Amino acid sequence: MERDYTAGAAGGSGHDGGFVRGRGRRPVTDYGTSMVHWTRHRRPRYKGAISGELERPSPSYAADILPPAASLNNAADAIPAKHLHASLNKIKHPINVVRWTPEGRRLLTASSSGEFTLWNGTAFNFETIMQAHDSAIRATSYSHGDDWLLSADQDGIVKYWQPNFNNVKVLHAHDDPIRDLAFGPTDSKFVTASDDSTLKIFDFARGDEESTLTGHNWDAKSVDWHPTKGLLVSGSKDHLIKLWDPRTGRCLTTLRGHKNTISKTLFEPTRGTLLATCARDQTARVVDLRMMRDVCLLKGHEKDIATLVWHPQHVSLLSTGGADGSLFHYLLNEPNAPAGIVPSVAPYDTLDPSSAPAQTIHPAHRLPSAHDFAIWSLDWHPLGHILASGSNDRITRFWTRARPGEKECFSDRFHLGEAAAEAQGTFDRQEMRRQQREQRAQEAEDEADGLVDQQMPARQPAFPSIPGLPLQSGPLNGGEARPLIPGMGAVPPPPTSGFPSLNLPGMDPTQPPDFSKLAAFMGGSLPLPPFPAGNGPGFPPPPPPNLAGKFPHGIIPPGLLPPGFQMPPGMTGAPPPLPPAVGSNPDAAAGGRRRAPLPSQQESLAMEQRQGKYRTVR
């Protein structure tokens, strides 16, 4: 069920009185009501469908919409004819792959820049982005157990990802670009298709190559593994579709229905009895594996078909994306022949199904202008109510079914084109530009908000302290100081008692010092010691006679002797000067030019300030 929740008003005052920029109306797809309604009223399949009231073309029946799994016999209810949202990154790149996560909460897109982008599966807003590969990502595949994700790029690299997008392994699988890959039914093996015209089967746990399948004469563009059987299918640039036995590596059969490069081959995931293929000859074919022949020929595209996808619940619903940006939906049990064309008969309804011609199927619904350029990838939500498309126009679009009684969505620019929709009044070019500006601003805001949690915290300035301890101690609840080191008390204050008081004359703490009284006191009661003859007054007494024996080698360091002091006989003075270093100039050391001491920071600042610099206080 699709609802429009208002994310903000058009403008107004905030809580603090300031103006707050309003947000546009963001469409939100809420499937909770539909699932609860189906869970309460569902019945076993052998008893038939729900016997409730049928939907009518009225908005009041929007609450009675059931999920696609509730009506397996009516695939027309699941055709996504309405455009929900267009998501694009701030830095735009072509979208090569779109893939829903197994639980359906997010959509993963892979771009030509090697980036993974996650979009919310309900509100379609940006969640996160990461650089996954160094080159363009060409293929991704989730395991059947939903525990692993494989991605392959233009350089032939395969990467293993956990559900939290933690990269655990990097494998160099091919020397040429990898175009497609797929998991085996048991997730123990996977297969890759490359431009070197080979298929390679790898052991997933060990990452070792087990076998190489050769037989294509040109680039291998697509590969898929049967959901329940040991069967591979591959499509190549040589216009051939081959079925392989992965155990022996033998080619089982070759299908030659297409006339140009094969772009996609895909097994039907529900029953596994059908195979869908598309090529650049503007057609798609459906092959019945039980008869090993094509039973449906899908026409309608005017340009090459780039990709296709099966509906996860409805076997008869197939969607294709064209190189011109068109999106068509086919119902295999309804020919939908245009006016003037006689509908063809299905091979199953003929007397000889093995030799009857394939039935021609025309689109049940057309979106000629779904994208501006080629659609590279399509993927359904696991519940089957939303279809995601990624295109070369750098936009990811979301599509869903129309609500009961809604008709405006069938006359928008995606169905009629911009010129025809503008002529009918259902499209306004200026309004579209305004919505695009608001959407870009909203996506940029969502991206900024989403990347906040991924930023590293700012580094704090380092101080010389013990790691894990605060720089200052705070008071406890009772007012007592908290110790810095656990288990130790706070630093005690200096003692104020227990020491004799020194009452010196002229040294009253409350008055300025009187040096005359201090000099009289010192001269009268504490006479200075006599100085030896020859040293003069003002010099300290000479060191004791055995002072030199207390130092190594009997040499007294020069800094210990007062200037001008004469050493007594028998005592060793300062050590002799060291010889000049090798390569030094003895003349310069003797009386030549010497290096002046470096100026201090204060002197350097004073010199700069004299030149008129650094005078303004910051």
Coordinates of C-alpha atoms in Angstrom, one line a residue:
M1 CA 0.0 0.0 0.0
E2 CA 1.5 3.3 -1.1
R3 CA 1.0 6.4 1.1
D4 CA 2.3 10.0 1.0
Y5 CA 3.5 11.2 4.4
T6 CA 4.3 14.9 4.7
A7 CA 7.9 15.2 5.9
G8 CA 7.5 18.9 6.5
A9 CA 5.4 22.0 5.8
A10 CA 6.1 24.3 3.0
G11 CA 7.8 26.7 5.4
G12 CA 7.3 28.4 8.7
S13 CA 8.7 29.1 12.0
G14 CA 10.7 26.6 14.0
H15 CA 10.6 26.0 17.8
D16 CA 13.1 28.8 18.4
G17 CA 11.3 31.3 16.2
G18 CA 13.6 30.9 13.2
F19 CA 12.6 30.1 9.7
V20 CA 12.9 26.4 8.8
R21 CA 13.2 25.2 5.2
G22 CA 10.2 23.0 4.4
R23 CA 10.6 19.6 2.9
G24 CA 8.5 18.2 0.1
R25 CA 6.1 15.3 0.4
R26 CA 8.0 12.1 0.5
P27 CA 6.2 9.0 -0.8
V28 CA 6.3 6.1 1.6
T29 CA 5.3 2.6 0.7
D30 CA 3.8 0.9 3.7
Y31 CA 3.1 -2.8 3.2
G32 CA 2.3 -3.5 6.8
T33 CA -1.4 -3.0 6.5
S34 CA -1.7 -5.3 3.4
M35 CA 0.4 -8.0 5.1
V36 CA -1.7 -7.9 8.3
H37 CA -4.9 -8.0 6.3
W38 CA -3.7 -11.0 4.4
T39 CA -2.4 -12.8 7.5
R40 CA -5.7 -12.4 9.2
H41 CA -7.9 -13.7 6.4
R42 CA -5.6 -16.0 4.4
R43 CA -6.6 -19.7 3.8
P44 CA -4.7 -22.8 2.6
R45 CA -4.2 -22.9 -1.1
Y46 CA -6.3 -26.0 -1.6
K47 CA -9.2 -24.1 -0.3
G48 CA -8.9 -21.3 -2.8
A49 CA -8.2 -17.6 -2.5
I50 CA -9.6 -15.2 0.1
S51 CA -13.4 -15.0 -0.2
G52 CA -13.5 -11.4 0.7
E53 CA -15.0 -8.5 -1.2
L54 CA -13.2 -7.7 -4.5
E55 CA -11.4 -4.5 -5.0
R56 CA -13.3 -1.7 -6.8
P57 CA -12.0 1.4 -8.6
S58 CA -12.5 3.6 -5.6
P59 CA -9.9 5.2 -3.3
S60 CA -11.8 3.8 -0.3
Y61 CA -10.6 0.3 -1.3
A62 CA -6.9 1.2 -0.8
A63 CA -7.0 -0.3 2.6
D64 CA -8.1 -3.6 1.2
I65 CA -5.1 -4.1 -1.1
L66 CA -3.5 -7.5 -0.7
P67 CA 0.1 -8.4 -1.4
P68 CA 1.0 -10.3 -4.6
A69 CA 1.4 -13.6 -2.7
A70 CA -2.3 -13.4 -1.8
S71 CA -3.5 -13.7 -5.4
L72 CA -1.2 -16.0 -7.3
N73 CA -3.8 -16.5 -10.1
N74 CA -4.1 -12.8 -10.9
A75 CA -0.7 -11.4 -12.0
A76 CA -2.2 -8.3 -13.5
D77 CA -2.7 -6.9 -10.0
A78 CA 1.0 -6.8 -9.5
I79 CA 2.0 -4.8 -12.6
P80 CA 4.0 -1.8 -11.5
A81 CA 2.4 1.1 -13.5
K82 CA 3.0 3.9 -11.0
H83 CA 6.2 5.8 -10.5
L84 CA 7.0 6.2 -6.8
H85 CA 10.4 7.9 -6.4
A86 CA 13.6 8.7 -8.2
S87 CA 16.8 8.4 -6.1
L88 CA 20.1 9.8 -7.2
N89 CA 23.5 10.4 -5.6
K90 CA 25.1 13.8 -5.1
I91 CA 27.9 12.7 -7.4
K92 CA 26.1 10.9 -10.2
H93 CA 27.3 7.8 -12.0
P94 CA 25.6 5.3 -14.3
I95 CA 23.8 2.6 -12.3
N96 CA 24.9 -0.8 -13.5
V97 CA 23.2 -3.1 -10.9
V98 CA 20.2 -2.7 -8.5
R99 CA 19.7 -5.5 -5.9
W100 CA 17.3 -5.7 -3.0
T101 CA 18.7 -7.0 0.2
P102 CA 17.2 -10.4 1.2
E103 CA 15.0 -8.9 3.9
G104 CA 13.7 -6.2 1.6
R105 CA 14.6 -3.3 3.9
R106 CA 17.1 -1.6 1.6
L107 CA 18.1 -1.4 -2.0
L108 CA 21.7 -1.8 -3.0
T109 CA 22.9 0.0 -6.1
A110 CA 26.3 -0.5 -7.8
S111 CA 27.6 2.2 -10.1
S112 CA 30.3 2.6 -12.7
S113 CA 32.5 4.3 -10.2
G114 CA 32.8 1.2 -8.0
E115 CA 30.5 2.5 -5.2
F116 CA 27.8 0.7 -3.2
T117 CA 24.9 2.9 -2.3
L118 CA 22.1 1.8 0.1
W119 CA 18.6 3.3 -0.2
N120 CA 15.8 2.9 2.3
G121 CA 13.2 0.4 1.0
T122 CA 10.3 2.2 2.5
A123 CA 11.0 6.0 2.2
F124 CA 13.6 5.6 -0.6
N125 CA 16.0 8.1 1.0
F126 CA 19.7 7.8 1.1
E127 CA 21.3 5.7 3.9
T128 CA 25.0 5.1 3.2
I129 CA 27.6 4.9 0.5
M130 CA 31.0 3.1 0.3
Q131 CA 33.8 2.6 -2.2
A132 CA 33.5 -1.2 -2.9
H133 CA 35.7 -1.6 -6.0
D134 CA 38.4 0.3 -7.8
S135 CA 36.6 0.0 -11.2
A136 CA 33.0 -0.3 -12.5
I137 CA 30.9 -2.9 -10.8
R138 CA 29.3 -5.2 -13.3
A139 CA 27.4 -7.9 -11.3
T140 CA 26.2 -8.8 -7.8
S141 CA 24.5 -11.8 -6.4
Y142 CA 23.1 -12.7 -3.0
S143 CA 23.5 -16.3 -1.7
H144 CA 20.3 -18.4 -1.3
G145 CA 20.9 -18.5 2.4
D146 CA 21.1 -14.7 2.5
D147 CA 24.4 -14.8 4.3
W148 CA 26.8 -13.6 1.6
L149 CA 27.0 -11.1 -1.3
L150 CA 29.3 -11.5 -4.3
S151 CA 30.3 -8.6 -6.5
A152 CA 32.4 -8.5 -9.7
D153 CA 34.0 -5.6 -11.5
Q154 CA 35.6 -4.5 -14.7
D155 CA 39.0 -5.7 -13.7
G156 CA 37.9 -9.3 -13.2
I157 CA 37.9 -9.1 -9.4
V158 CA 35.3 -10.9 -7.2
K159 CA 34.8 -9.8 -3.6
Y160 CA 33.0 -11.5 -0.8
W161 CA 30.8 -9.4 1.5
Q162 CA 28.9 -10.1 4.7
P163 CA 25.4 -8.7 5.2
N164 CA 26.9 -5.8 7.1
F165 CA 29.1 -5.1 4.0
N166 CA 32.3 -6.2 5.6
N167 CA 34.7 -7.3 2.9
V168 CA 36.3 -10.6 3.9
K169 CA 37.9 -11.9 0.7
V170 CA 39.2 -10.6 -2.7
L171 CA 39.6 -13.1 -5.6
H172 CA 41.2 -12.4 -8.9
A173 CA 38.9 -14.6 -11.1
H174 CA 39.5 -13.3 -14.7
D175 CA 41.9 -11.0 -16.5
D176 CA 39.0 -9.5 -18.5
P177 CA 35.8 -7.8 -17.2
I178 CA 33.3 -10.1 -15.5
R179 CA 29.8 -9.6 -16.9
D180 CA 27.7 -11.8 -14.7
L181 CA 27.9 -14.3 -11.8
A182 CA 25.5 -16.6 -9.9
F183 CA 25.4 -18.8 -6.8
G184 CA 24.7 -22.6 -6.9
P185 CA 21.7 -24.1 -5.2
T186 CA 23.7 -25.0 -2.1
D187 CA 25.8 -21.8 -2.0
S188 CA 28.9 -24.0 -2.0
K189 CA 29.9 -22.9 -5.5
F190 CA 29.5 -19.9 -7.8
V191 CA 30.0 -19.3 -11.5
T192 CA 31.3 -16.3 -13.4
A193 CA 31.0 -15.2 -17.0
S194 CA 33.7 -13.0 -18.5
D195 CA 34.7 -11.2 -21.7
D196 CA 37.4 -13.8 -22.2
S197 CA 34.6 -16.1 -23.6
T198 CA 34.8 -18.5 -20.7
L199 CA 32.8 -19.5 -17.6
K200 CA 34.6 -20.4 -14.4
I201 CA 33.2 -22.4 -11.5
F202 CA 34.7 -21.6 -8.1
D203 CA 34.5 -23.2 -4.7
F204 CA 33.1 -20.6 -2.4
A205 CA 34.7 -21.6 0.9
R206 CA 38.2 -22.0 -0.5
G207 CA 38.0 -19.5 -3.3
D208 CA 39.7 -22.0 -5.7
E209 CA 38.8 -22.4 -9.3
E210 CA 37.4 -25.9 -10.0
S211 CA 36.7 -25.9 -13.7
T212 CA 36.6 -23.6 -16.8
L213 CA 33.8 -24.0 -19.3
T214 CA 34.9 -23.2 -22.9
G215 CA 32.7 -23.3 -26.0
H216 CA 31.6 -19.7 -26.7
N217 CA 33.3 -18.0 -29.6
W218 CA 33.0 -14.5 -28.2
D219 CA 32.4 -12.6 -25.0
A220 CA 30.2 -14.3 -22.4
K221 CA 27.7 -11.7 -21.4
S222 CA 25.4 -13.6 -19.0
V223 CA 25.2 -16.7 -16.8
D224 CA 22.7 -18.1 -14.4
W225 CA 22.6 -21.3 -12.2
H226 CA 19.3 -23.2 -11.9
P227 CA 17.7 -22.6 -8.5
T228 CA 17.3 -26.3 -7.7
K229 CA 19.3 -28.3 -10.3
G230 CA 22.9 -28.7 -11.5
L231 CA 22.3 -26.8 -14.7
L232 CA 24.0 -23.6 -16.0
V233 CA 22.9 -21.3 -18.8
S234 CA 25.0 -18.7 -20.5
G235 CA 24.6 -16.2 -23.3
S236 CA 27.3 -14.8 -25.4
K237 CA 28.1 -12.2 -28.1
D238 CA 28.2 -15.0 -30.6
H239 CA 24.3 -15.0 -30.5
L240 CA 24.3 -18.5 -28.8
I241 CA 22.7 -19.7 -25.6
K242 CA 24.3 -22.8 -24.1
L243 CA 23.2 -25.1 -21.3
W244 CA 26.0 -26.7 -19.3
D245 CA 26.5 -29.5 -16.8
P246 CA 28.6 -28.0 -14.0
R247 CA 29.8 -31.4 -12.8
T248 CA 31.5 -32.4 -16.0
G249 CA 31.8 -29.1 -17.8
R250 CA 30.0 -30.5 -20.9
C251 CA 27.7 -28.4 -23.0
L252 CA 24.3 -30.1 -23.1
T253 CA 22.6 -28.1 -25.8
T254 CA 22.8 -24.9 -27.8
L255 CA 19.9 -22.6 -28.5
R256 CA 20.0 -20.5 -31.7
G257 CA 16.9 -18.4 -31.6
H258 CA 18.4 -14.9 -31.3
K259 CA 20.0 -12.9 -34.1
N260 CA 22.2 -10.7 -32.1
T261 CA 24.3 -10.4 -28.9
I262 CA 22.6 -12.1 -25.9
S263 CA 22.2 -9.6 -23.0
K264 CA 20.5 -11.6 -20.3
T265 CA 19.6 -15.2 -19.5
L266 CA 17.6 -16.0 -16.3
F267 CA 15.9 -19.1 -14.9
E268 CA 12.4 -18.7 -13.5
P269 CA 13.0 -18.7 -9.7
T270 CA 9.7 -20.2 -8.5
R271 CA 9.2 -23.5 -10.4
G272 CA 12.4 -23.6 -12.5
T273 CA 10.8 -24.9 -15.7
L274 CA 11.1 -21.8 -17.8
L275 CA 14.1 -19.9 -19.1
A276 CA 13.9 -16.2 -20.2
T277 CA 16.5 -14.8 -22.6
C278 CA 16.8 -11.4 -24.3
A279 CA 19.1 -10.0 -26.9
R280 CA 19.9 -6.9 -29.0
D281 CA 17.6 -8.1 -31.7
Q282 CA 14.7 -6.3 -29.9
T283 CA 13.1 -9.6 -28.8
A284 CA 12.9 -11.7 -25.7
R285 CA 12.2 -15.5 -25.7
V286 CA 10.9 -17.9 -23.1
V287 CA 12.2 -21.4 -23.3
D288 CA 10.4 -24.5 -21.7
L289 CA 13.2 -26.7 -20.3
R290 CA 11.0 -29.7 -20.5
M291 CA 10.7 -29.5 -24.3
M292 CA 14.0 -27.6 -24.7
R293 CA 12.4 -25.1 -27.1
D294 CA 11.1 -21.6 -27.0
V295 CA 7.4 -21.3 -26.3
C296 CA 6.9 -17.5 -26.2
L297 CA 8.3 -14.7 -28.3
L298 CA 8.1 -11.3 -26.7
K299 CA 7.8 -8.4 -29.0
G300 CA 7.2 -4.7 -28.7
H301 CA 10.5 -3.0 -28.1
E302 CA 11.8 -0.6 -30.7
K303 CA 15.4 -0.8 -29.5
D304 CA 17.7 -3.4 -28.0
I305 CA 16.6 -5.2 -24.8
A306 CA 19.2 -4.7 -22.2
T307 CA 17.8 -6.7 -19.2
L308 CA 14.8 -8.6 -17.9
V309 CA 13.5 -10.0 -14.5
W310 CA 11.0 -12.5 -13.3
H311 CA 8.4 -11.7 -10.7
P312 CA 9.2 -13.4 -7.4
Q313 CA 5.6 -14.8 -7.0
H314 CA 3.9 -14.7 -10.3
V315 CA 5.3 -17.1 -12.9
S316 CA 3.6 -15.4 -15.8
L317 CA 4.8 -11.9 -15.2
L318 CA 8.0 -10.8 -16.9
S319 CA 9.5 -7.3 -17.1
T320 CA 12.0 -6.1 -19.6
G321 CA 14.2 -2.9 -19.9
G322 CA 15.2 -1.5 -23.2
A323 CA 18.2 0.4 -24.4
D324 CA 16.0 3.4 -25.1
G325 CA 14.8 3.6 -21.4
S326 CA 11.5 1.8 -22.0
L327 CA 10.1 -0.5 -19.4
F328 CA 7.6 -3.2 -20.6
H329 CA 5.6 -5.8 -18.6
Y330 CA 4.5 -9.0 -20.2
L331 CA 1.8 -11.5 -19.1
L332 CA 2.8 -14.9 -20.6
N333 CA -0.8 -16.2 -20.4
E334 CA -2.2 -13.2 -22.3
P335 CA -1.1 -12.4 -25.9
N336 CA -2.4 -8.8 -25.7
A337 CA -2.3 -8.6 -29.5
P338 CA -2.8 -5.1 -30.9
A339 CA -5.8 -4.2 -32.9
G340 CA -5.7 -5.8 -36.4
I341 CA -3.4 -8.6 -35.4
V342 CA -4.8 -12.1 -34.9
P343 CA -3.6 -13.6 -31.6
S344 CA -1.4 -16.6 -31.9
V345 CA -2.0 -19.9 -30.1
A346 CA 0.3 -21.2 -27.4
P347 CA 2.2 -24.5 -28.2
Y348 CA 0.5 -26.1 -25.2
D349 CA -2.9 -25.8 -26.9
T350 CA -1.9 -27.4 -30.1
L351 CA -1.9 -31.1 -31.1
D352 CA 1.9 -31.2 -31.5
P353 CA 3.6 -28.9 -28.9
S354 CA 7.1 -29.9 -30.0
S355 CA 6.7 -28.6 -33.5
A356 CA 4.2 -25.7 -33.1
P357 CA 5.5 -22.2 -33.5
A358 CA 6.2 -20.0 -30.5
Q359 CA 3.3 -17.8 -29.3
T360 CA 3.8 -14.1 -29.8
I361 CA 3.3 -12.0 -26.6
H362 CA 2.8 -8.2 -26.7
P363 CA 3.3 -6.0 -23.6
A364 CA 0.4 -5.9 -21.1
H365 CA 1.7 -2.5 -19.9
R366 CA 4.1 -0.1 -21.5
L367 CA 6.3 2.7 -20.0
P368 CA 8.1 4.1 -23.0
S369 CA 9.8 6.9 -21.1
A370 CA 10.6 5.2 -17.9
H371 CA 14.2 6.4 -18.2
D372 CA 16.1 8.8 -20.4
F373 CA 18.8 6.2 -21.4
A374 CA 19.3 2.4 -21.3
I375 CA 18.0 0.4 -18.3
W376 CA 20.9 -1.8 -17.2
S377 CA 19.3 -3.6 -14.2
L378 CA 15.9 -4.5 -12.8
D379 CA 15.0 -6.2 -9.5
W380 CA 11.8 -6.9 -7.6
H381 CA 11.3 -6.5 -3.9
P382 CA 11.1 -9.9 -2.1
L383 CA 7.3 -9.3 -1.5
G384 CA 6.8 -8.5 -5.2
H385 CA 5.1 -5.0 -4.7
I386 CA 8.0 -2.7 -5.8
L387 CA 10.2 -2.9 -8.8
A388 CA 13.5 -1.0 -8.8
S389 CA 15.3 0.0 -12.0
G390 CA 18.8 1.3 -12.6
S391 CA 19.7 3.2 -15.7
N392 CA 22.5 4.9 -17.6
D393 CA 20.8 8.2 -16.8
R394 CA 22.3 7.9 -13.3
I395 CA 18.9 7.6 -11.6
T396 CA 17.4 4.7 -9.6
R397 CA 13.6 4.6 -9.9
F398 CA 11.0 2.8 -7.9
W399 CA 7.7 1.5 -9.4
T400 CA 4.6 0.0 -7.8
R401 CA 1.0 -0.8 -8.7
A402 CA -1.6 2.0 -8.9
R403 CA -4.1 2.4 -6.0
P404 CA -7.7 1.6 -6.7
G405 CA -9.4 4.3 -8.7
E406 CA -6.2 6.1 -9.5
K407 CA -6.0 7.3 -13.2
E408 CA -3.5 10.2 -13.1
C409 CA -0.5 7.9 -13.1
F410 CA -1.4 6.5 -16.6
S411 CA -1.1 9.9 -18.2
D412 CA 2.2 11.1 -16.8
R413 CA 5.4 11.8 -18.6
F414 CA 6.6 8.2 -18.1
H415 CA 3.6 6.9 -20.2
L416 CA 3.1 9.6 -22.7
G417 CA 6.5 11.4 -22.9
E418 CA 7.2 15.0 -21.7
A419 CA 5.8 16.7 -24.8
A420 CA 2.5 14.8 -24.9
A421 CA 2.0 15.0 -21.2
E422 CA 2.7 18.7 -21.3
A423 CA 0.2 19.2 -24.1
Q424 CA -2.5 17.3 -22.0
G425 CA -1.7 19.4 -18.9
T426 CA -0.5 16.5 -16.8
F427 CA 3.1 17.6 -16.9
D428 CA 4.6 21.0 -16.0
R429 CA 8.3 21.4 -16.9
Q430 CA 8.9 24.2 -14.4
E431 CA 7.2 22.2 -11.7
M432 CA 9.4 19.3 -12.6
R433 CA 12.6 21.4 -12.3
R434 CA 11.4 22.7 -8.9
Q435 CA 10.7 19.2 -7.7
Q436 CA 14.1 18.1 -9.0
R437 CA 15.8 20.9 -7.0
E438 CA 13.9 20.0 -3.9
Q439 CA 14.7 16.3 -4.4
R440 CA 18.4 17.0 -4.9
A441 CA 18.5 19.2 -1.8
Q442 CA 16.6 16.5 0.1
E443 CA 19.0 13.7 -1.1
A444 CA 22.0 15.9 -0.2
E445 CA 20.6 16.5 3.3
D446 CA 19.9 12.8 3.7
E447 CA 23.4 11.9 2.5
A448 CA 24.9 14.4 4.9
D449 CA 22.9 13.0 7.8
G450 CA 23.7 9.4 6.8
L451 CA 27.4 10.1 6.7
V452 CA 27.6 11.7 10.1
D453 CA 27.7 8.3 11.8
Q454 CA 30.5 7.1 9.6
Q455 CA 32.9 10.0 10.4
M456 CA 35.8 9.5 12.8
P457 CA 35.6 11.5 16.0
A458 CA 37.8 14.5 16.2
R459 CA 41.2 13.9 17.8
Q460 CA 41.7 15.7 21.1
P461 CA 44.9 17.5 21.9
A462 CA 47.4 15.2 23.7
F463 CA 48.5 16.2 27.2
P464 CA 51.1 14.4 29.3
S465 CA 48.9 12.4 31.5
I466 CA 48.1 8.8 32.5
P467 CA 45.9 7.1 29.8
G468 CA 42.4 6.6 30.9
L469 CA 42.5 9.2 33.7
P470 CA 41.0 12.7 33.6
L471 CA 43.3 15.7 33.5
Q472 CA 41.6 17.2 36.5
S473 CA 39.8 15.8 39.5
G474 CA 36.2 16.7 40.0
P475 CA 34.4 16.9 43.3
L476 CA 32.3 14.0 44.6
N477 CA 28.7 14.3 45.8
G478 CA 29.9 15.2 49.3
G479 CA 32.3 17.9 48.1
E480 CA 35.4 15.8 48.6
A481 CA 37.9 15.9 45.8
R482 CA 38.0 12.8 43.5
P483 CA 41.4 11.2 43.3
L484 CA 43.0 11.1 39.9
I485 CA 44.4 7.6 40.4
P486 CA 42.0 4.9 41.6
G487 CA 42.9 3.5 45.0
M488 CA 44.9 6.5 46.1
G489 CA 43.7 9.6 48.0
A490 CA 44.0 13.1 46.8
V491 CA 47.2 15.0 47.1
P492 CA 47.5 16.3 50.7
P493 CA 47.9 20.0 51.3
P494 CA 51.3 21.3 52.5
P495 CA 51.7 21.3 56.3
T496 CA 51.0 24.5 58.2
S497 CA 52.4 23.5 61.6
G498 CA 55.3 21.6 63.1
F499 CA 58.0 24.0 61.7
P500 CA 59.7 26.7 63.7
S501 CA 58.8 30.2 62.7
L502 CA 61.6 32.4 61.5
N503 CA 61.0 36.0 62.7
L504 CA 63.7 37.9 60.8
P505 CA 64.0 41.6 61.2
G506 CA 62.8 43.5 58.1
M507 CA 61.0 40.5 56.7
D508 CA 57.4 41.2 57.9
P509 CA 55.0 39.5 55.4
T510 CA 52.6 42.4 55.7
Q511 CA 55.2 45.2 55.1
P512 CA 57.8 45.8 52.4
P513 CA 61.2 44.3 53.2
D514 CA 63.7 46.5 55.1
F515 CA 67.1 45.6 53.8
S516 CA 69.0 47.8 56.3
K517 CA 67.7 45.8 59.3
L518 CA 68.4 42.5 57.5
A519 CA 72.0 43.6 56.8
A520 CA 72.5 44.7 60.4
F521 CA 71.1 41.4 61.6
M522 CA 73.3 39.4 59.3
G523 CA 76.4 41.4 60.1
G524 CA 75.9 41.4 63.8
S525 CA 74.8 37.8 64.7
L526 CA 75.7 35.7 61.6
P527 CA 79.2 36.7 60.5
L528 CA 80.3 35.6 57.0
P529 CA 83.0 32.9 56.9
P530 CA 86.6 34.0 56.2
F531 CA 87.9 33.7 52.7
P532 CA 91.4 32.3 52.0
A533 CA 94.1 34.6 51.1
G534 CA 94.7 35.0 47.4
N535 CA 91.1 34.4 46.3
G536 CA 89.7 37.7 47.2
P537 CA 86.4 38.5 48.9
G538 CA 83.2 37.3 47.4
F539 CA 84.4 33.8 46.4
P540 CA 83.3 30.6 48.1
P541 CA 85.9 28.5 50.0
P542 CA 88.0 26.0 48.0
P543 CA 86.8 22.4 47.8
P544 CA 88.1 19.8 50.2
P545 CA 91.5 18.2 49.4
N546 CA 90.0 14.8 48.4
L547 CA 87.2 16.2 46.1
A548 CA 89.0 14.9 43.0
G549 CA 89.0 11.3 44.2
K550 CA 85.2 11.3 44.1
F551 CA 85.0 11.8 40.4
P552 CA 86.0 9.3 37.6
H553 CA 89.7 9.5 36.7
G554 CA 90.1 12.2 39.3
I555 CA 88.8 15.0 37.0
I556 CA 86.5 17.7 38.4
P557 CA 83.9 18.9 35.9
P558 CA 84.5 22.5 34.9
G559 CA 81.0 23.6 35.9
L560 CA 81.7 22.8 39.6
L561 CA 84.5 25.3 40.1
P562 CA 83.9 29.0 40.5
P563 CA 85.3 31.4 37.8
G564 CA 88.9 32.5 38.5
F565 CA 89.5 29.8 41.1
Q566 CA 93.1 28.6 41.3
M567 CA 93.4 24.8 41.8
P568 CA 95.7 23.8 44.8
P569 CA 98.8 21.8 44.0
G570 CA 98.1 18.0 43.6
M571 CA 94.6 18.4 42.3
T572 CA 93.5 17.8 38.7
G573 CA 91.4 20.5 37.1
A574 CA 89.2 20.4 34.1
P575 CA 89.7 17.7 31.4
P576 CA 91.8 18.7 28.4
P577 CA 89.9 19.9 25.3
L578 CA 88.7 17.2 22.8
P579 CA 90.6 17.0 19.5
P580 CA 88.8 18.5 16.5
A581 CA 86.4 16.3 14.7
V582 CA 87.2 14.8 11.3
G583 CA 86.5 17.2 8.5
S584 CA 86.3 20.3 10.8
N585 CA 88.4 23.4 10.3
P586 CA 90.8 23.9 13.2
D587 CA 91.6 27.5 12.2
A588 CA 87.9 28.4 12.5
A589 CA 87.8 26.7 15.9
A590 CA 90.9 28.5 17.1
G591 CA 90.3 32.1 16.2
G592 CA 88.1 32.2 13.1
R593 CA 84.4 32.9 12.7
R594 CA 82.1 31.1 15.1
R595 CA 78.3 30.5 14.8
A596 CA 76.3 32.9 16.9
P597 CA 73.6 31.4 19.2
L598 CA 70.1 31.0 17.7
P599 CA 67.7 33.7 18.8
S600 CA 64.9 32.8 21.2
Q601 CA 61.3 32.9 20.3
Q602 CA 60.8 36.1 22.2
E603 CA 63.6 37.8 20.3
S604 CA 62.3 36.6 17.0
L605 CA 58.8 37.9 17.9
A606 CA 60.3 41.3 18.8
M607 CA 62.1 41.4 15.5
E608 CA 58.9 40.7 13.6
Q609 CA 57.0 43.2 15.6
R610 CA 59.6 45.9 14.8
Q611 CA 58.8 45.2 11.1
G612 CA 55.1 45.8 11.8
K613 CA 54.0 42.2 11.9
Y614 CA 52.0 40.3 14.5
R615 CA 50.7 43.4 16.3
T616 CA 47.0 42.6 16.0
V617 CA 45.5 40.5 18.7
R618 CA 43.6 37.5 17.3

